[in-house]
PDB file of C-alpha atoms in Angstrom:
ATOM      1  CA  UNK J 284       0.008   0.003  -0.012  1.00 95.00           C
ATOM      2  CA  UNK J 285       1.240   3.466  -0.801  1.00 97.00           C
ATOM      3  CA  UNK J 286       0.766   6.632   1.246  1.00 98.00           C
ATOM      4  CA  UNK J 287       1.260  10.328   0.480  1.00 97.00           C
ATOM      5  CA  UNK J 288       2.439  13.267   2.559  1.00 96.00           C
ATOM      6  CA  UNK J 289       2.333  16.865   1.308  1.00 96.00           C
ATOM      7  CA  UNK J 290       5.224  19.335   1.483  1.00 95.00           C
ATOM      8  CA  UNK J 291       6.121  22.768   0.082  1.00 94.00           C
ATOM      9  CA  UNK J 292       9.061  23.578  -2.189  1.00 92.00           C
ATOM     10  CA  UNK J 293      11.325  24.694   0.645  1.00 89.00           C
ATOM     11  CA  UNK J 294      11.027  21.232   2.235  1.00 92.00           C
ATOM     12  CA  UNK J 295      11.645  19.378  -1.017  1.00 92.00           C
ATOM     13  CA  UNK J 296      15.464  19.489  -0.997  1.00 87.00           C
ATOM     14  CA  UNK J 297      15.825  18.419   2.612  1.00 90.00           C
ATOM     15  CA  UNK J 298      13.650  15.281   2.262  1.00 91.00           C
ATOM     16  CA  UNK J 299      15.944  13.978  -0.506  1.00 83.00           C
ATOM     17  CA  UNK J 300      18.668  13.552   2.140  1.00 86.00           C
ATOM     18  CA  UNK J 301      16.813  13.348   5.445  1.00 92.00           C
ATOM     19  CA  UNK J 302      13.441  11.911   4.497  1.00 95.00           C
ATOM     20  CA  UNK J 303      10.300  13.086   6.324  1.00 96.00           C
ATOM     21  CA  UNK J 304      10.757  13.983  10.000  1.00 94.00           C
ATOM     22  CA  UNK J 305       8.127  13.767  12.718  1.00 94.00           C
ATOM     23  CA  UNK J 306       6.928  16.995  14.259  1.00 91.00           C
ATOM     24  CA  UNK J 307       4.254  18.358  16.591  1.00 90.00           C
ATOM     25  CA  UNK J 308       0.824  19.057  15.154  1.00 79.00           C
ATOM     26  CA  UNK J 309      -2.539  20.124  16.534  1.00 76.00           C
ATOM     27  CA  UNK J 310      -3.563  16.407  16.526  1.00 71.00           C
ATOM     28  CA  UNK J 311      -0.348  15.107  18.142  1.00 78.00           C
ATOM     29  CA  UNK J 312       3.242  14.205  17.377  1.00 89.00           C
ATOM     30  CA  UNK J 313       4.116  12.519  14.084  1.00 94.00           C
ATOM     31  CA  UNK J 314       3.647  12.804  10.332  1.00 95.00           C
ATOM     32  CA  UNK J 315       0.212  13.182   8.715  1.00 92.00           C
ATOM     33  CA  UNK J 316      -0.156  10.738   5.832  1.00 96.00           C
ATOM     34  CA  UNK J 317      -3.012   9.820   3.571  1.00 96.00           C
ATOM     35  CA  UNK J 318      -3.574   6.294   2.153  1.00 96.00           C
ATOM     36  CA  UNK J 319      -3.529   6.210  -1.644  1.00 96.00           C
ATOM     37  CA  UNK J 320      -6.877   4.483  -1.775  1.00 95.00           C
ATOM     38  CA  UNK J 321      -9.686   6.015  -3.807  1.00 93.00           C
ATOM     39  CA  UNK J 322     -12.352   7.535  -1.584  1.00 93.00           C
ATOM     40  CA  UNK J 323     -14.920   9.534  -3.490  1.00 93.00           C
ATOM     41  CA  UNK J 324     -15.672  13.142  -2.785  1.00 91.00           C
ATOM     42  CA  UNK J 325     -19.109  13.538  -1.157  1.00 90.00           C
ATOM     43  CA  UNK J 326     -20.459  17.106  -1.194  1.00 87.00           C
ATOM     44  CA  UNK J 327     -22.255  18.422   1.881  1.00 81.00           C
ATOM     45  CA  UNK J 328     -25.357  19.340  -0.191  1.00 83.00           C
ATOM     46  CA  UNK J 329     -26.809  19.405  -3.694  1.00 86.00           C
ATOM     47  CA  UNK J 330     -25.351  22.853  -4.360  1.00 90.00           C
ATOM     48  CA  UNK J 331     -22.002  21.171  -4.953  1.00 90.00           C
ATOM     49  CA  UNK J 332     -23.251  18.053  -6.821  1.00 89.00           C
ATOM     50  CA  UNK J 333     -21.735  19.073 -10.185  1.00 91.00           C
ATOM     51  CA  UNK J 334     -18.406  19.833  -8.570  1.00 90.00           C
ATOM     52  CA  UNK J 335     -18.505  16.487  -6.762  1.00 90.00           C
ATOM     53  CA  UNK J 336     -19.123  14.573 -10.021  1.00 92.00           C
ATOM     54  CA  UNK J 337     -16.353  16.431 -11.838  1.00 92.00           C
ATOM     55  CA  UNK J 338     -13.779  15.786  -9.103  1.00 90.00           C
ATOM     56  CA  UNK J 339     -14.661  12.112  -8.782  1.00 91.00           C
ATOM     57  CA  UNK J 340     -14.343  11.528 -12.535  1.00 92.00           C
ATOM     58  CA  UNK J 341     -11.446  13.842 -13.390  1.00 93.00           C
ATOM     59  CA  UNK J 342      -8.966  13.695 -10.504  1.00 93.00           C
ATOM     60  CA  UNK J 343      -6.316  11.020  -9.902  1.00 93.00           C
ATOM     61  CA  UNK J 344      -6.040   9.511  -6.399  1.00 93.00           C
ATOM     62  CA  UNK J 345      -3.012  11.771  -5.721  1.00 95.00           C
ATOM     63  CA  UNK J 346      -4.912  14.818  -6.918  1.00 93.00           C
ATOM     64  CA  UNK J 347      -7.900  13.940  -4.727  1.00 91.00           C
ATOM     65  CA  UNK J 348      -5.769  13.727  -1.627  1.00 90.00           C
ATOM     66  CA  UNK J 349      -3.913  16.870  -2.547  1.00 93.00           C
ATOM     67  CA  UNK J 350      -7.210  18.698  -2.461  1.00 86.00           C
ATOM     68  CA  UNK J 351      -7.682  17.578   1.148  1.00 86.00           C
ATOM     69  CA  UNK J 352      -4.184  17.241   2.599  1.00 88.00           C
ATOM     70  CA  UNK J 353      -2.378  20.246   1.096  1.00 90.00           C
ATOM     71  CA  UNK J 354      -4.854  22.986   1.905  1.00 86.00           C
ATOM     72  CA  UNK J 355      -2.512  24.662   4.417  1.00 85.00           C
ATOM     73  CA  UNK J 356       0.278  24.795   1.773  1.00 91.00           C
ATOM     74  CA  UNK J 357      -1.976  26.214  -0.929  1.00 86.00           C
ATOM     75  CA  UNK J 358      -3.406  28.788   1.470  1.00 87.00           C
ATOM     76  CA  UNK J 359       0.147  30.036   1.996  1.00 91.00           C
ATOM     77  CA  UNK J 360       0.467  30.409  -1.837  1.00 91.00           C
ATOM     78  CA  UNK J 361       3.239  27.842  -1.948  1.00 92.00           C
ATOM     79  CA  UNK J 362       3.916  25.127  -4.511  1.00 94.00           C
ATOM     80  CA  UNK J 363       2.658  21.670  -3.413  1.00 95.00           C
ATOM     81  CA  UNK J 364       4.559  18.427  -3.751  1.00 96.00           C
ATOM     82  CA  UNK J 365       3.392  14.953  -2.726  1.00 97.00           C
ATOM     83  CA  UNK J 366       5.877  12.477  -1.279  1.00 97.00           C
ATOM     84  CA  UNK J 367       4.742   8.890  -2.043  1.00 98.00           C
ATOM     85  CA  UNK J 368       6.097   5.967  -0.009  1.00 98.00           C
ATOM     86  CA  UNK J 369       5.223   2.528   1.368  1.00 96.00           C
ATOM     87  CA  UNK J 370       5.546   1.532   4.979  1.00 96.00           C
ATOM     88  CA  UNK J 371       7.328  -1.502   6.487  1.00 95.00           C
ATOM     89  CA  UNK J 372       5.857  -3.509   9.330  1.00 94.00           C
ATOM     90  CA  UNK J 373       7.673  -1.381  11.944  1.00 95.00           C
ATOM     91  CA  UNK J 374       5.180   1.478  11.265  1.00 96.00           C
ATOM     92  CA  UNK J 375       2.208  -0.653  12.374  1.00 96.00           C
ATOM     93  CA  UNK J 376       0.088  -0.231  14.382  1.00 95.00           C
ATOM     94  CA  UNK J 377      -0.863   3.301  13.473  1.00 95.00           C
ATOM     95  CA  UNK J 378      -3.540   5.827  14.341  1.00 93.00           C
ATOM     96  CA  UNK J 379      -6.254   6.414  11.745  1.00 95.00           C
ATOM     97  CA  UNK J 380      -8.600   9.390  12.030  1.00 93.00           C
ATOM     98  CA  UNK J 381     -11.882   9.453  10.134  1.00 95.00           C
ATOM     99  CA  UNK J 382     -14.326  12.354  10.212  1.00 93.00           C
ATOM    100  CA  UNK J 383     -17.801  10.816  10.205  1.00 94.00           C
ATOM    101  CA  UNK J 384     -20.815  13.005   9.459  1.00 92.00           C
ATOM    102  CA  UNK J 385     -24.042  12.620  11.409  1.00 93.00           C
ATOM    103  CA  UNK J 386     -25.909  11.518   8.259  1.00 92.00           C
ATOM    104  CA  UNK J 387     -23.825   8.302   8.059  1.00 94.00           C
ATOM    105  CA  UNK J 388     -22.639   7.797  11.657  1.00 95.00           C
ATOM    106  CA  UNK J 389     -25.197   5.130  12.590  1.00 96.00           C
ATOM    107  CA  UNK J 390     -24.600   3.197   9.398  1.00 96.00           C
ATOM    108  CA  UNK J 391     -20.816   3.491   9.853  1.00 96.00           C
ATOM    109  CA  UNK J 392     -21.122   2.120  13.378  1.00 96.00           C
ATOM    110  CA  UNK J 393     -23.181  -0.809  12.131  1.00 95.00           C
ATOM    111  CA  UNK J 394     -20.702  -1.562   9.352  1.00 95.00           C
ATOM    112  CA  UNK J 395     -17.801  -1.252  11.819  1.00 95.00           C
ATOM    113  CA  UNK J 396     -19.472  -3.703  14.191  1.00 91.00           C
ATOM    114  CA  UNK J 397     -19.728  -6.230  11.293  1.00 91.00           C
ATOM    115  CA  UNK J 398     -15.954  -6.124  10.683  1.00 92.00           C
ATOM    116  CA  UNK J 399     -14.549  -9.587  11.241  1.00 87.00           C
ATOM    117  CA  UNK J 400     -10.957  -8.599  12.019  1.00 88.00           C
ATOM    118  CA  UNK J 401      -8.798  -8.121  15.071  1.00 90.00           C
ATOM    119  CA  UNK J 402      -6.741  -5.534  13.159  1.00 95.00           C
ATOM    120  CA  UNK J 403      -8.914  -2.494  13.918  1.00 95.00           C
ATOM    121  CA  UNK J 404      -9.859  -0.978  17.275  1.00 94.00           C
ATOM    122  CA  UNK J 405     -11.988   2.069  17.992  1.00 95.00           C
ATOM    123  CA  UNK J 406     -10.298   4.563  20.337  1.00 88.00           C
ATOM    124  CA  UNK J 407      -9.458   3.029  23.663  1.00 79.00           C
ATOM    125  CA  UNK J 408     -11.676   0.044  22.830  1.00 78.00           C
ATOM    126  CA  UNK J 409     -14.834   2.079  23.244  1.00 86.00           C
ATOM    127  CA  UNK J 410     -18.027   0.818  21.585  1.00 91.00           C
ATOM    128  CA  UNK J 411     -18.576   2.974  18.461  1.00 94.00           C
ATOM    129  CA  UNK J 412     -22.330   2.230  18.322  1.00 94.00           C
ATOM    130  CA  UNK J 413     -22.741   3.286  21.973  1.00 94.00           C
ATOM    131  CA  UNK J 414     -20.796   6.504  21.303  1.00 94.00           C
ATOM    132  CA  UNK J 415     -22.967   7.359  18.265  1.00 95.00           C
ATOM    133  CA  UNK J 416     -26.200   6.593  20.142  1.00 95.00           C
ATOM    134  CA  UNK J 417     -25.124   8.863  23.000  1.00 95.00           C
ATOM    135  CA  UNK J 418     -24.813  11.964  20.787  1.00 95.00           C
ATOM    136  CA  UNK J 419     -27.808  14.231  21.312  1.00 93.00           C
ATOM    137  CA  UNK J 420     -27.034  16.713  18.477  1.00 94.00           C
ATOM    138  CA  UNK J 421     -28.796  16.113  15.191  1.00 93.00           C
ATOM    139  CA  UNK J 422     -25.993  17.503  12.962  1.00 92.00           C
ATOM    140  CA  UNK J 423     -22.367  16.883  13.853  1.00 92.00           C
ATOM    141  CA  UNK J 424     -19.021  15.529  12.665  1.00 91.00           C
ATOM    142  CA  UNK J 425     -17.671  12.766  14.811  1.00 92.00           C
ATOM    143  CA  UNK J 426     -13.858  12.752  14.810  1.00 92.00           C
ATOM    144  CA  UNK J 427     -13.179   9.065  15.217  1.00 94.00           C
ATOM    145  CA  UNK J 428      -9.773   7.579  16.029  1.00 94.00           C
ATOM    146  CA  UNK J 429      -8.814   4.003  15.356  1.00 96.00           C
ATOM    147  CA  UNK J 430      -5.770   1.890  16.080  1.00 95.00           C
ATOM    148  CA  UNK J 431      -5.015  -0.203  13.009  1.00 96.00           C
ATOM    149  CA  UNK J 432      -2.639  -3.138  13.327  1.00 96.00           C
ATOM    150  CA  UNK J 433      -2.071  -3.919   9.651  1.00 96.00           C
ATOM    151  CA  UNK J 434      -2.558  -2.809   6.038  1.00 95.00           C
ATOM    152  CA  UNK J 435      -5.452  -5.269   5.679  1.00 95.00           C
ATOM    153  CA  UNK J 436      -7.082  -3.674   8.766  1.00 96.00           C
ATOM    154  CA  UNK J 437      -6.709  -0.224   7.206  1.00 97.00           C
ATOM    155  CA  UNK J 438      -8.291  -1.427   3.958  1.00 96.00           C
ATOM    156  CA  UNK J 439     -11.145  -3.067   5.874  1.00 96.00           C
ATOM    157  CA  UNK J 440     -11.780   0.148   7.839  1.00 97.00           C
ATOM    158  CA  UNK J 441     -11.808   2.366   4.730  1.00 96.00           C
ATOM    159  CA  UNK J 442     -14.098  -0.083   2.915  1.00 95.00           C
ATOM    160  CA  UNK J 443     -16.429   0.027   5.939  1.00 95.00           C
ATOM    161  CA  UNK J 444     -16.416   3.861   5.736  1.00 96.00           C
ATOM    162  CA  UNK J 445     -17.102   3.895   1.981  1.00 95.00           C
ATOM    163  CA  UNK J 446     -19.794   1.175   2.312  1.00 95.00           C
ATOM    164  CA  UNK J 447     -21.625   3.390   4.861  1.00 95.00           C
ATOM    165  CA  UNK J 448     -21.717   6.299   2.446  1.00 93.00           C
ATOM    166  CA  UNK J 449     -18.530   8.060   3.670  1.00 93.00           C
ATOM    167  CA  UNK J 450     -16.484  10.320   1.492  1.00 92.00           C
ATOM    168  CA  UNK J 451     -14.057  13.223   1.641  1.00 90.00           C
ATOM    169  CA  UNK J 452     -14.797  16.932   1.308  1.00 86.00           C
ATOM    170  CA  UNK J 453     -12.710  19.874   2.562  1.00 72.00           C
ATOM    171  CA  UNK J 454     -12.141  19.171   6.290  1.00 69.00           C
ATOM    172  CA  UNK J 455     -14.028  15.871   6.160  1.00 75.00           C
ATOM    173  CA  UNK J 456     -11.210  13.436   5.700  1.00 85.00           C
ATOM    174  CA  UNK J 457      -9.421  10.206   6.414  1.00 91.00           C
ATOM    175  CA  UNK J 458      -5.832  10.516   7.573  1.00 92.00           C
ATOM    176  CA  UNK J 459      -3.161   8.595   9.414  1.00 94.00           C
ATOM    177  CA  UNK J 460      -0.610   9.689  11.979  1.00 92.00           C
ATOM    178  CA  UNK J 461       2.672   7.848  12.190  1.00 95.00           C
ATOM    179  CA  UNK J 462       5.267   8.438  14.847  1.00 94.00           C
ATOM    180  CA  UNK J 463       8.407   7.342  13.019  1.00 96.00           C
ATOM    181  CA  UNK J 464      10.470   9.164  10.438  1.00 97.00           C
ATOM    182  CA  UNK J 465      10.191   8.189   6.780  1.00 97.00           C
ATOM    183  CA  UNK J 466      13.744   7.537   5.608  1.00 95.00           C
ATOM    184  CA  UNK J 467      14.796   8.956   2.242  1.00 95.00           C
ATOM    185  CA  UNK J 468      15.264   5.450   0.763  1.00 94.00           C
ATOM    186  CA  UNK J 469      11.576   4.676   1.480  1.00 96.00           C
ATOM    187  CA  UNK J 470      10.394   7.429  -0.865  1.00 96.00           C
ATOM    188  CA  UNK J 471       9.118   6.007  -4.146  1.00 97.00           C
ATOM    189  CA  UNK J 472       8.337   9.204  -6.048  1.00 96.00           C
ATOM    190  CA  UNK J 473       7.621  12.915  -5.739  1.00 96.00           C
ATOM    191  CA  UNK J 474       4.435  14.207  -7.360  1.00 96.00           C
ATOM    192  CA  UNK J 475       4.405  17.864  -8.452  1.00 95.00           C
ATOM    193  CA  UNK J 476       0.965  19.582  -8.323  1.00 93.00           C
TER     194      UNK J 476
END
């Protein structure tokens, strides 16, 4: 499985020698990465339906994730590059974050409960269905965190999310946080956007 991490031009030269280094973020310590698995864009309402269809049919997987993961770089008017790499077994388990909208949260919890794998755990082994049922708000985004033991566990979790109607859109995303550096020799390619 391949993953992508987004950088600006000033970081490009240093990663060729040093690779990607962990750092502190608002969500914790590590490197934000995105799995290069196709997850369709799902617009928040019909107003963006045409844009959703165009993005889903015209963008590559790398371009789709760039639209989500490189927003902070584009907002700073900097050139975006994607660093593509694979991970060895030493990077597992890892933390996976999925933003789940209220319109699919119950179905996602049902699909998650059906998973027949010991490779995925909801945060601190809580019961996802119980968490969803305890929410009193009618419209919300549930920021879920999972511990995933293997690549097959990650694929199962993402398929579960897609099957329940999940998709990506602006801040609604799926991302991973790893706590080890990506060495330069692990980098497969650099994608220029």
